[in-house]
């Protein structure tokens, strides 16, 4: 089936039209093909591959070369979706390093957009990436690359002060030039506020039903993570095939049936 190429512009149009954006992680060519066939608009080659592919305890050990390898594999199968690649831990610790890492993910990996974690400390890198025409996705709330600083994988933004900081960071990221924002593990009301306040698409993961789109880690929604986070739903139930599970995810996101209160935080 040939579909319209998804671009930064089409994602903005989907936000304006209040059409939910479907995002899923993929790390190889075979799943990328199945995920696209199911109708997912954005494919994220996440550094979650450190855990689900490599069996590491966190995303921290993932290298830029490994991200490029997996992005290139996904890029070979991608036909119309927007391909986003995570910038791994320490690959954007200065604006010039961020430029070099993003350049490699795009030139060697075939990514259309790069994603990096954090707010204020990343603003200068984001400005420089945007000035070179590199689309950027921000990531706020639970930052897996900062797991040791955060003291674990915990919900962020429950205190008033933390919630205000996340809202302020989101606005600063948008002003610096990010084209999309992932909000991870924050109370649903805070995510709804951020999605309303920003003009760019806000994609939630454990962030309630009112974001402009949803993302999950592929292996979590296929139920093959033995310790899934609470916000995950296993779509590979009831004797479904993998293709049916992917389609069920897309349908549930588009119709607003996923996530429910059960998969959200207060
Ligand atoms: O690495 C990843 O898969 C991610 C998602 C959890 C958003 O960043």
PDB file of C-alpha atoms and ligand atoms in Angstrom:
ATOM      1  CA  UNK A   1       0.000   0.000   0.000  1.00  0.00           C
ATOM      2  CA  UNK A   2       1.555   3.342  -0.945  1.00  0.00           C
ATOM      3  CA  UNK A   3       0.923   6.091   1.578  1.00  0.00           C
ATOM      4  CA  UNK A   4       1.738   9.775   1.829  1.00  0.00           C
ATOM      5  CA  UNK A   5       5.198  10.558   3.182  1.00  0.00           C
ATOM      6  CA  UNK A   6       5.014  11.669   6.810  1.00  0.00           C
ATOM      7  CA  UNK A   7       6.922  14.889   7.459  1.00  0.00           C
ATOM      8  CA  UNK A   8       7.303  17.409  10.267  1.00  0.00           C
ATOM      9  CA  UNK A   9       4.641  19.384   8.466  1.00  0.00           C
ATOM     10  CA  UNK A  10       2.144  16.532   8.312  1.00  0.00           C
ATOM     11  CA  UNK A  11       2.549  15.960  12.050  1.00  0.00           C
ATOM     12  CA  UNK A  12       1.695  19.623  12.686  1.00  0.00           C
ATOM     13  CA  UNK A  13      -1.355  19.243  10.453  1.00  0.00           C
ATOM     14  CA  UNK A  14      -2.431  16.162  12.415  1.00  0.00           C
ATOM     15  CA  UNK A  15      -2.171  18.132  15.651  1.00  0.00           C
ATOM     16  CA  UNK A  16      -4.317  20.930  14.172  1.00  0.00           C
ATOM     17  CA  UNK A  17      -6.854  18.390  12.918  1.00  0.00           C
ATOM     18  CA  UNK A  18      -6.876  16.675  16.368  1.00  0.00           C
ATOM     19  CA  UNK A  19      -5.851  13.389  14.757  1.00  0.00           C
ATOM     20  CA  UNK A  20      -3.813  11.256  17.146  1.00  0.00           C
ATOM     21  CA  UNK A  21      -0.249  10.485  16.043  1.00  0.00           C
ATOM     22  CA  UNK A  22       0.902   6.860  16.367  1.00  0.00           C
ATOM     23  CA  UNK A  23       4.529   6.244  17.284  1.00  0.00           C
ATOM     24  CA  UNK A  24       6.256   2.938  17.985  1.00  0.00           C
ATOM     25  CA  UNK A  25       9.868   1.911  18.464  1.00  0.00           C
ATOM     26  CA  UNK A  26      11.608  -0.362  15.973  1.00  0.00           C
ATOM     27  CA  UNK A  27      15.190  -1.511  15.706  1.00  0.00           C
ATOM     28  CA  UNK A  28      15.282  -3.584  12.526  1.00  0.00           C
ATOM     29  CA  UNK A  29      13.926  -3.905   8.994  1.00  0.00           C
ATOM     30  CA  UNK A  30      11.347  -6.687   9.501  1.00  0.00           C
ATOM     31  CA  UNK A  31       9.457  -4.957  12.315  1.00  0.00           C
ATOM     32  CA  UNK A  32       9.694  -1.594  10.563  1.00  0.00           C
ATOM     33  CA  UNK A  33       7.838  -3.077   7.600  1.00  0.00           C
ATOM     34  CA  UNK A  34       5.107  -4.606   9.807  1.00  0.00           C
ATOM     35  CA  UNK A  35       4.767  -1.424  11.874  1.00  0.00           C
ATOM     36  CA  UNK A  36       4.347   0.716   8.755  1.00  0.00           C
ATOM     37  CA  UNK A  37       1.811  -1.735   7.303  1.00  0.00           C
ATOM     38  CA  UNK A  38      -0.232  -1.296  10.500  1.00  0.00           C
ATOM     39  CA  UNK A  39      -0.388   2.474   9.888  1.00  0.00           C
ATOM     40  CA  UNK A  40       2.109   3.893  12.419  1.00  0.00           C
ATOM     41  CA  UNK A  41       3.219   7.381  11.355  1.00  0.00           C
ATOM     42  CA  UNK A  42       6.475   7.768  13.304  1.00  0.00           C
ATOM     43  CA  UNK A  43       9.079   5.078  13.941  1.00  0.00           C
ATOM     44  CA  UNK A  44      11.476   5.706  16.791  1.00  0.00           C
ATOM     45  CA  UNK A  45      14.775   3.862  16.873  1.00  0.00           C
ATOM     46  CA  UNK A  46      14.998   4.294  20.616  1.00  0.00           C
ATOM     47  CA  UNK A  47      18.023   3.740  22.805  1.00  0.00           C
ATOM     48  CA  UNK A  48      15.620   1.433  24.676  1.00  0.00           C
ATOM     49  CA  UNK A  49      17.348  -1.076  22.387  1.00  0.00           C
ATOM     50  CA  UNK A  50      19.995  -1.188  25.109  1.00  0.00           C
ATOM     51  CA  UNK A  51      17.491  -3.019  27.286  1.00  0.00           C
ATOM     52  CA  UNK A  52      15.207  -4.877  24.865  1.00  0.00           C
ATOM     53  CA  UNK A  53      17.826  -5.929  22.267  1.00  0.00           C
ATOM     54  CA  UNK A  54      21.086  -5.977  24.186  1.00  0.00           C
ATOM     55  CA  UNK A  55      19.828  -7.017  27.633  1.00  0.00           C
ATOM     56  CA  UNK A  56      21.524  -4.094  29.394  1.00  0.00           C
ATOM     57  CA  UNK A  57      20.178  -2.685  32.683  1.00  0.00           C
ATOM     58  CA  UNK A  58      19.712   0.801  31.250  1.00  0.00           C
ATOM     59  CA  UNK A  59      20.113   2.815  28.049  1.00  0.00           C
ATOM     60  CA  UNK A  60      23.454   4.246  29.191  1.00  0.00           C
ATOM     61  CA  UNK A  61      25.851   1.760  27.529  1.00  0.00           C
ATOM     62  CA  UNK A  62      24.345   2.231  24.028  1.00  0.00           C
ATOM     63  CA  UNK A  63      26.865   3.741  21.613  1.00  0.00           C
ATOM     64  CA  UNK A  64      26.406   6.075  18.652  1.00  0.00           C
ATOM     65  CA  UNK A  65      27.684   3.359  16.282  1.00  0.00           C
ATOM     66  CA  UNK A  66      25.044   0.956  17.618  1.00  0.00           C
ATOM     67  CA  UNK A  67      22.311   3.586  17.140  1.00  0.00           C
ATOM     68  CA  UNK A  68      23.502   4.173  13.571  1.00  0.00           C
ATOM     69  CA  UNK A  69      23.513   0.426  12.848  1.00  0.00           C
ATOM     70  CA  UNK A  70      19.916  -0.069  14.049  1.00  0.00           C
ATOM     71  CA  UNK A  71      18.671   3.164  12.427  1.00  0.00           C
ATOM     72  CA  UNK A  72      20.161   2.079   9.093  1.00  0.00           C
ATOM     73  CA  UNK A  73      18.425  -1.323   9.377  1.00  0.00           C
ATOM     74  CA  UNK A  74      15.064   0.343  10.067  1.00  0.00           C
ATOM     75  CA  UNK A  75      15.668   2.912   7.298  1.00  0.00           C
ATOM     76  CA  UNK A  76      16.087   0.180   4.665  1.00  0.00           C
ATOM     77  CA  UNK A  77      12.493  -1.021   5.223  1.00  0.00           C
ATOM     78  CA  UNK A  78      10.866   2.357   5.857  1.00  0.00           C
ATOM     79  CA  UNK A  79       8.707   3.656   3.018  1.00  0.00           C
ATOM     80  CA  UNK A  80       6.584   6.551   4.254  1.00  0.00           C
ATOM     81  CA  UNK A  81       6.931   6.956   8.033  1.00  0.00           C
ATOM     82  CA  UNK A  82       9.075   9.584   9.747  1.00  0.00           C
ATOM     83  CA  UNK A  83      12.190   7.908  11.152  1.00  0.00           C
ATOM     84  CA  UNK A  84      13.437   9.321  14.463  1.00  0.00           C
ATOM     85  CA  UNK A  85      16.710   8.180  16.054  1.00  0.00           C
ATOM     86  CA  UNK A  86      17.709   8.635  19.679  1.00  0.00           C
ATOM     87  CA  UNK A  87      20.965  10.425  20.393  1.00  0.00           C
ATOM     88  CA  UNK A  88      22.618   8.088  22.947  1.00  0.00           C
ATOM     89  CA  UNK A  89      23.947   9.070  26.385  1.00  0.00           C
ATOM     90  CA  UNK A  90      26.908  11.513  26.177  1.00  0.00           C
ATOM     91  CA  UNK A  91      26.594  11.972  22.404  1.00  0.00           C
ATOM     92  CA  UNK A  92      25.257  15.542  22.784  1.00  0.00           C
ATOM     93  CA  UNK A  93      27.113  16.803  25.838  1.00  0.00           C
ATOM     94  CA  UNK A  94      28.222  19.893  23.879  1.00  0.00           C
ATOM     95  CA  UNK A  95      26.546  21.634  20.935  1.00  0.00           C
ATOM     96  CA  UNK A  96      29.406  20.692  18.583  1.00  0.00           C
ATOM     97  CA  UNK A  97      29.256  17.028  19.609  1.00  0.00           C
ATOM     98  CA  UNK A  98      25.464  17.117  19.144  1.00  0.00           C
ATOM     99  CA  UNK A  99      25.952  18.418  15.591  1.00  0.00           C
ATOM    100  CA  UNK A 100      28.464  15.680  14.809  1.00  0.00           C
ATOM    101  CA  UNK A 101      26.313  12.884  16.317  1.00  0.00           C
ATOM    102  CA  UNK A 102      23.101  14.094  14.644  1.00  0.00           C
ATOM    103  CA  UNK A 103      24.932  14.420  11.322  1.00  0.00           C
ATOM    104  CA  UNK A 104      26.073  10.786  11.524  1.00  0.00           C
ATOM    105  CA  UNK A 105      22.599   9.517  12.501  1.00  0.00           C
ATOM    106  CA  UNK A 106      21.167  11.289   9.464  1.00  0.00           C
ATOM    107  CA  UNK A 107      23.930  10.661   6.887  1.00  0.00           C
ATOM    108  CA  UNK A 108      24.932   7.112   7.884  1.00  0.00           C
ATOM    109  CA  UNK A 109      21.725   5.960   9.584  1.00  0.00           C
ATOM    110  CA  UNK A 110      19.136   7.622   7.366  1.00  0.00           C
ATOM    111  CA  UNK A 111      17.242   9.260  10.267  1.00  0.00           C
ATOM    112  CA  UNK A 112      14.874  12.137   9.486  1.00  0.00           C
ATOM    113  CA  UNK A 113      14.865  13.519  13.031  1.00  0.00           C
ATOM    114  CA  UNK A 114      16.987  13.081  16.155  1.00  0.00           C
ATOM    115  CA  UNK A 115      15.760  12.883  19.745  1.00  0.00           C
ATOM    116  CA  UNK A 116      17.598  14.066  22.831  1.00  0.00           C
ATOM    117  CA  UNK A 117      16.686  14.145  26.508  1.00  0.00           C
ATOM    118  CA  UNK A 118      16.450  17.147  28.822  1.00  0.00           C
ATOM    119  CA  UNK A 119      15.455  20.793  28.976  1.00  0.00           C
ATOM    120  CA  UNK A 120      17.502  23.921  29.657  1.00  0.00           C
ATOM    121  CA  UNK A 121      20.965  22.273  29.316  1.00  0.00           C
ATOM    122  CA  UNK A 122      20.147  21.233  25.731  1.00  0.00           C
ATOM    123  CA  UNK A 123      18.879  24.575  24.421  1.00  0.00           C
ATOM    124  CA  UNK A 124      22.069  25.705  22.667  1.00  0.00           C
ATOM    125  CA  UNK A 125      22.551  22.307  20.986  1.00  0.00           C
ATOM    126  CA  UNK A 126      18.928  22.382  19.796  1.00  0.00           C
ATOM    127  CA  UNK A 127      19.318  25.934  18.404  1.00  0.00           C
ATOM    128  CA  UNK A 128      22.380  24.875  16.427  1.00  0.00           C
ATOM    129  CA  UNK A 129      20.770  21.660  15.131  1.00  0.00           C
ATOM    130  CA  UNK A 130      17.655  23.579  14.079  1.00  0.00           C
ATOM    131  CA  UNK A 131      19.784  26.247  12.376  1.00  0.00           C
ATOM    132  CA  UNK A 132      21.299  23.506  10.174  1.00  0.00           C
ATOM    133  CA  UNK A 133      17.856  22.191   9.205  1.00  0.00           C
ATOM    134  CA  UNK A 134      18.011  19.138  11.459  1.00  0.00           C
ATOM    135  CA  UNK A 135      14.583  18.231  12.875  1.00  0.00           C
ATOM    136  CA  UNK A 136      14.736  17.616  16.630  1.00  0.00           C
ATOM    137  CA  UNK A 137      12.466  15.812  19.079  1.00  0.00           C
ATOM    138  CA  UNK A 138      12.757  16.801  22.754  1.00  0.00           C
ATOM    139  CA  UNK A 139      12.163  14.424  25.663  1.00  0.00           C
ATOM    140  CA  UNK A 140      10.988  15.617  29.107  1.00  0.00           C
ATOM    141  CA  UNK A 141       9.575  14.047  32.280  1.00  0.00           C
ATOM    142  CA  UNK A 142      11.270  10.760  33.076  1.00  0.00           C
ATOM    143  CA  UNK A 143      14.669  10.880  31.379  1.00  0.00           C
ATOM    144  CA  UNK A 144      16.009   7.315  31.154  1.00  0.00           C
ATOM    145  CA  UNK A 145      19.567   8.542  30.477  1.00  0.00           C
ATOM    146  CA  UNK A 146      19.439  10.312  33.889  1.00  0.00           C
ATOM    147  CA  UNK A 147      18.124   7.274  35.768  1.00  0.00           C
ATOM    148  CA  UNK A 148      20.963   7.313  38.304  1.00  0.00           C
ATOM    149  CA  UNK A 149      20.439  10.998  39.067  1.00  0.00           C
ATOM    150  CA  UNK A 150      16.652  10.510  39.331  1.00  0.00           C
ATOM    151  CA  UNK A 151      17.113   7.490  41.623  1.00  0.00           C
ATOM    152  CA  UNK A 152      15.061   5.126  39.475  1.00  0.00           C
ATOM    153  CA  UNK A 153      12.323   5.057  36.863  1.00  0.00           C
ATOM    154  CA  UNK A 154       9.784   7.248  38.694  1.00  0.00           C
ATOM    155  CA  UNK A 155       6.862   9.453  37.759  1.00  0.00           C
ATOM    156  CA  UNK A 156       8.049  13.058  37.332  1.00  0.00           C
ATOM    157  CA  UNK A 157       6.218  16.359  37.858  1.00  0.00           C
ATOM    158  CA  UNK A 158       3.907  15.379  40.722  1.00  0.00           C
ATOM    159  CA  UNK A 159       5.055  18.299  42.913  1.00  0.00           C
ATOM    160  CA  UNK A 160       3.857  21.732  41.829  1.00  0.00           C
ATOM    161  CA  UNK A 161       7.418  23.033  41.497  1.00  0.00           C
ATOM    162  CA  UNK A 162       8.537  20.125  39.285  1.00  0.00           C
ATOM    163  CA  UNK A 163       5.409  20.407  37.145  1.00  0.00           C
ATOM    164  CA  UNK A 164       6.110  24.128  36.569  1.00  0.00           C
ATOM    165  CA  UNK A 165       9.704  23.328  35.582  1.00  0.00           C
ATOM    166  CA  UNK A 166       8.536  20.753  33.026  1.00  0.00           C
ATOM    167  CA  UNK A 167       6.031  23.247  31.554  1.00  0.00           C
ATOM    168  CA  UNK A 168       8.699  25.940  31.380  1.00  0.00           C
ATOM    169  CA  UNK A 169      11.259  23.554  29.815  1.00  0.00           C
ATOM    170  CA  UNK A 170       8.687  22.456  27.229  1.00  0.00           C
ATOM    171  CA  UNK A 171       8.118  26.062  26.174  1.00  0.00           C
ATOM    172  CA  UNK A 172      11.874  26.756  26.042  1.00  0.00           C
ATOM    173  CA  UNK A 173      12.480  23.647  23.916  1.00  0.00           C
ATOM    174  CA  UNK A 174       9.785  24.735  21.472  1.00  0.00           C
ATOM    175  CA  UNK A 175      11.253  28.251  21.297  1.00  0.00           C
ATOM    176  CA  UNK A 176      14.730  26.772  20.681  1.00  0.00           C
ATOM    177  CA  UNK A 177      13.398  24.856  17.665  1.00  0.00           C
ATOM    178  CA  UNK A 178      12.219  21.348  18.586  1.00  0.00           C
ATOM    179  CA  UNK A 179       9.609  19.952  16.180  1.00  0.00           C
ATOM    180  CA  UNK A 180       8.090  17.344  18.477  1.00  0.00           C
ATOM    181  CA  UNK A 181       8.231  16.525  22.184  1.00  0.00           C
ATOM    182  CA  UNK A 182       8.057  13.181  24.020  1.00  0.00           C
ATOM    183  CA  UNK A 183       6.676  13.420  27.567  1.00  0.00           C
ATOM    184  CA  UNK A 184       7.416  10.330  29.637  1.00  0.00           C
ATOM    185  CA  UNK A 185       5.821   9.286  32.933  1.00  0.00           C
ATOM    186  CA  UNK A 186       4.130  12.474  34.066  1.00  0.00           C
ATOM    187  CA  UNK A 187       0.660  13.005  35.571  1.00  0.00           C
ATOM    188  CA  UNK A 188      -2.053  13.096  32.913  1.00  0.00           C
ATOM    189  CA  UNK A 189      -3.174  16.637  33.827  1.00  0.00           C
ATOM    190  CA  UNK A 190       0.331  18.040  33.427  1.00  0.00           C
ATOM    191  CA  UNK A 191       0.704  16.342  30.028  1.00  0.00           C
ATOM    192  CA  UNK A 192      -2.659  17.739  28.904  1.00  0.00           C
ATOM    193  CA  UNK A 193      -1.537  21.260  29.919  1.00  0.00           C
ATOM    194  CA  UNK A 194       1.755  20.947  28.010  1.00  0.00           C
ATOM    195  CA  UNK A 195      -0.010  19.606  24.891  1.00  0.00           C
ATOM    196  CA  UNK A 196      -2.425  22.556  24.993  1.00  0.00           C
ATOM    197  CA  UNK A 197       0.292  25.147  25.589  1.00  0.00           C
ATOM    198  CA  UNK A 198       2.600  24.003  22.754  1.00  0.00           C
ATOM    199  CA  UNK A 199       1.978  24.306  19.043  1.00  0.00           C
ATOM    200  CA  UNK A 200       4.261  21.322  18.252  1.00  0.00           C
ATOM    201  CA  UNK A 201       2.993  17.720  18.651  1.00  0.00           C
ATOM    202  CA  UNK A 202       3.393  16.279  22.169  1.00  0.00           C
ATOM    203  CA  UNK A 203       3.741  12.485  22.240  1.00  0.00           C
ATOM    204  CA  UNK A 204       3.004  10.749  25.535  1.00  0.00           C
ATOM    205  CA  UNK A 205       4.309   7.563  27.113  1.00  0.00           C
ATOM    206  CA  UNK A 206       2.789   7.054  30.545  1.00  0.00           C
ATOM    207  CA  UNK A 207       1.441  10.606  30.192  1.00  0.00           C
ATOM    208  CA  UNK A 208      -2.300  10.057  29.917  1.00  0.00           C
ATOM    209  CA  UNK A 209      -4.802  10.254  27.065  1.00  0.00           C
ATOM    210  CA  UNK A 210      -4.650  13.964  26.225  1.00  0.00           C
ATOM    211  CA  UNK A 211      -1.340  14.164  24.352  1.00  0.00           C
ATOM    212  CA  UNK A 212      -1.328  14.648  20.580  1.00  0.00           C
ATOM    213  CA  UNK A 213      -0.016  11.116  20.083  1.00  0.00           C
ATOM    214  CA  UNK A 214       1.307   8.044  21.883  1.00  0.00           C
ATOM    215  CA  UNK A 215       4.518   6.038  21.817  1.00  0.00           C
ATOM    216  CA  UNK A 216       5.340   2.628  23.290  1.00  0.00           C
ATOM    217  CA  UNK A 217       8.374   0.392  23.196  1.00  0.00           C
ATOM    218  CA  UNK A 218       7.564  -2.342  20.637  1.00  0.00           C
ATOM    219  CA  UNK A 219       8.579  -5.269  22.854  1.00  0.00           C
ATOM    220  CA  UNK A 220       6.486  -3.896  25.756  1.00  0.00           C
ATOM    221  CA  UNK A 221       3.278  -3.690  23.700  1.00  0.00           C
ATOM    222  CA  UNK A 222       3.932  -7.181  22.321  1.00  0.00           C
ATOM    223  CA  UNK A 223       4.048  -8.441  25.911  1.00  0.00           C
ATOM    224  CA  UNK A 224       7.567  -9.859  25.732  1.00  0.00           C
ATOM    225  CA  UNK A 225       9.035  -7.678  28.465  1.00  0.00           C
ATOM    226  CA  UNK A 226       8.791  -9.737  31.681  1.00  0.00           C
ATOM    227  CA  UNK A 227       8.661  -6.521  33.782  1.00  0.00           C
ATOM    228  CA  UNK A 228       6.616  -3.984  31.798  1.00  0.00           C
ATOM    229  CA  UNK A 229       6.021  -0.505  33.216  1.00  0.00           C
ATOM    230  CA  UNK A 230       2.482   0.102  34.554  1.00  0.00           C
ATOM    231  CA  UNK A 231       1.525   2.351  31.642  1.00  0.00           C
ATOM    232  CA  UNK A 232       2.043  -0.437  29.072  1.00  0.00           C
ATOM    233  CA  UNK A 233      -0.756  -2.486  27.532  1.00  0.00           C
ATOM    234  CA  UNK A 234      -0.061  -5.882  25.977  1.00  0.00           C
ATOM    235  CA  UNK A 235      -1.745  -5.793  22.561  1.00  0.00           C
ATOM    236  CA  UNK A 236      -0.656  -9.336  21.613  1.00  0.00           C
ATOM    237  CA  UNK A 237      -3.496 -10.984  23.551  1.00  0.00           C
ATOM    238  CA  UNK A 238      -6.547 -13.005  22.578  1.00  0.00           C
ATOM    239  CA  UNK A 239      -4.724 -15.188  20.054  1.00  0.00           C
ATOM    240  CA  UNK A 240      -3.785 -12.245  17.842  1.00  0.00           C
ATOM    241  CA  UNK A 241      -0.942 -12.339  15.339  1.00  0.00           C
ATOM    242  CA  UNK A 242       1.809  -9.720  15.608  1.00  0.00           C
ATOM    243  CA  UNK A 243       0.260  -7.885  12.639  1.00  0.00           C
ATOM    244  CA  UNK A 244      -3.137  -7.849  14.395  1.00  0.00           C
ATOM    245  CA  UNK A 245      -1.568  -6.619  17.630  1.00  0.00           C
ATOM    246  CA  UNK A 246       0.137  -3.727  15.818  1.00  0.00           C
ATOM    247  CA  UNK A 247      -3.129  -2.822  14.081  1.00  0.00           C
ATOM    248  CA  UNK A 248      -4.987  -3.012  17.429  1.00  0.00           C
ATOM    249  CA  UNK A 249      -2.453  -0.549  18.890  1.00  0.00           C
ATOM    250  CA  UNK A 250      -2.940   1.882  16.008  1.00  0.00           C
ATOM    251  CA  UNK A 251      -6.751   1.604  16.247  1.00  0.00           C
ATOM    252  CA  UNK A 252      -6.703   2.085  20.028  1.00  0.00           C
ATOM    253  CA  UNK A 253      -4.478   5.189  19.815  1.00  0.00           C
ATOM    254  CA  UNK A 254      -6.481   6.704  16.947  1.00  0.00           C
ATOM    255  CA  UNK A 255      -9.837   6.130  18.673  1.00  0.00           C
ATOM    256  CA  UNK A 256      -8.598   7.298  22.080  1.00  0.00           C
ATOM    257  CA  UNK A 257      -9.160   3.832  23.618  1.00  0.00           C
ATOM    258  CA  UNK A 258      -5.496   3.755  24.658  1.00  0.00           C
ATOM    259  CA  UNK A 259      -4.270   4.932  27.090  1.00  0.00           C
ATOM    260  CA  UNK A 260      -6.985   4.806  29.746  1.00  0.00           C
ATOM    261  CA  UNK A 261      -6.754   5.829  33.421  1.00  0.00           C
ATOM    262  CA  UNK A 262      -5.317   2.359  34.089  1.00  0.00           C
ATOM    263  CA  UNK A 263      -2.252   3.270  31.970  1.00  0.00           C
ATOM    264  CA  UNK A 264      -1.884   6.838  33.335  1.00  0.00           C
ATOM    265  CA  UNK A 265      -0.651   8.599  36.445  1.00  0.00           C
ATOM    266  CA  UNK A 266      -2.320  11.186  38.721  1.00  0.00           C
TER     267      UNK A 266
HETATM  268  O1  LIG B   1      14.260   4.841  23.835  1.00  0.00           O
HETATM  269  C1  LIG B   1      13.033   4.809  23.698  1.00  0.00           C
HETATM  270  O2  LIG B   1      12.438   3.831  23.258  1.00  0.00           O
HETATM  271  C2  LIG B   1      12.298   6.020  24.050  1.00  0.00           C
HETATM  272  C3  LIG B   1      10.820   5.864  24.245  1.00  0.00           C
HETATM  273  C4  LIG B   1      10.577   5.243  25.568  1.00  0.00           C
HETATM  274  C5  LIG B   1      10.108   7.150  24.096  1.00  0.00           C
HETATM  275  O3  LIG B   1      12.858   7.054  24.243  1.00  0.00           O
END
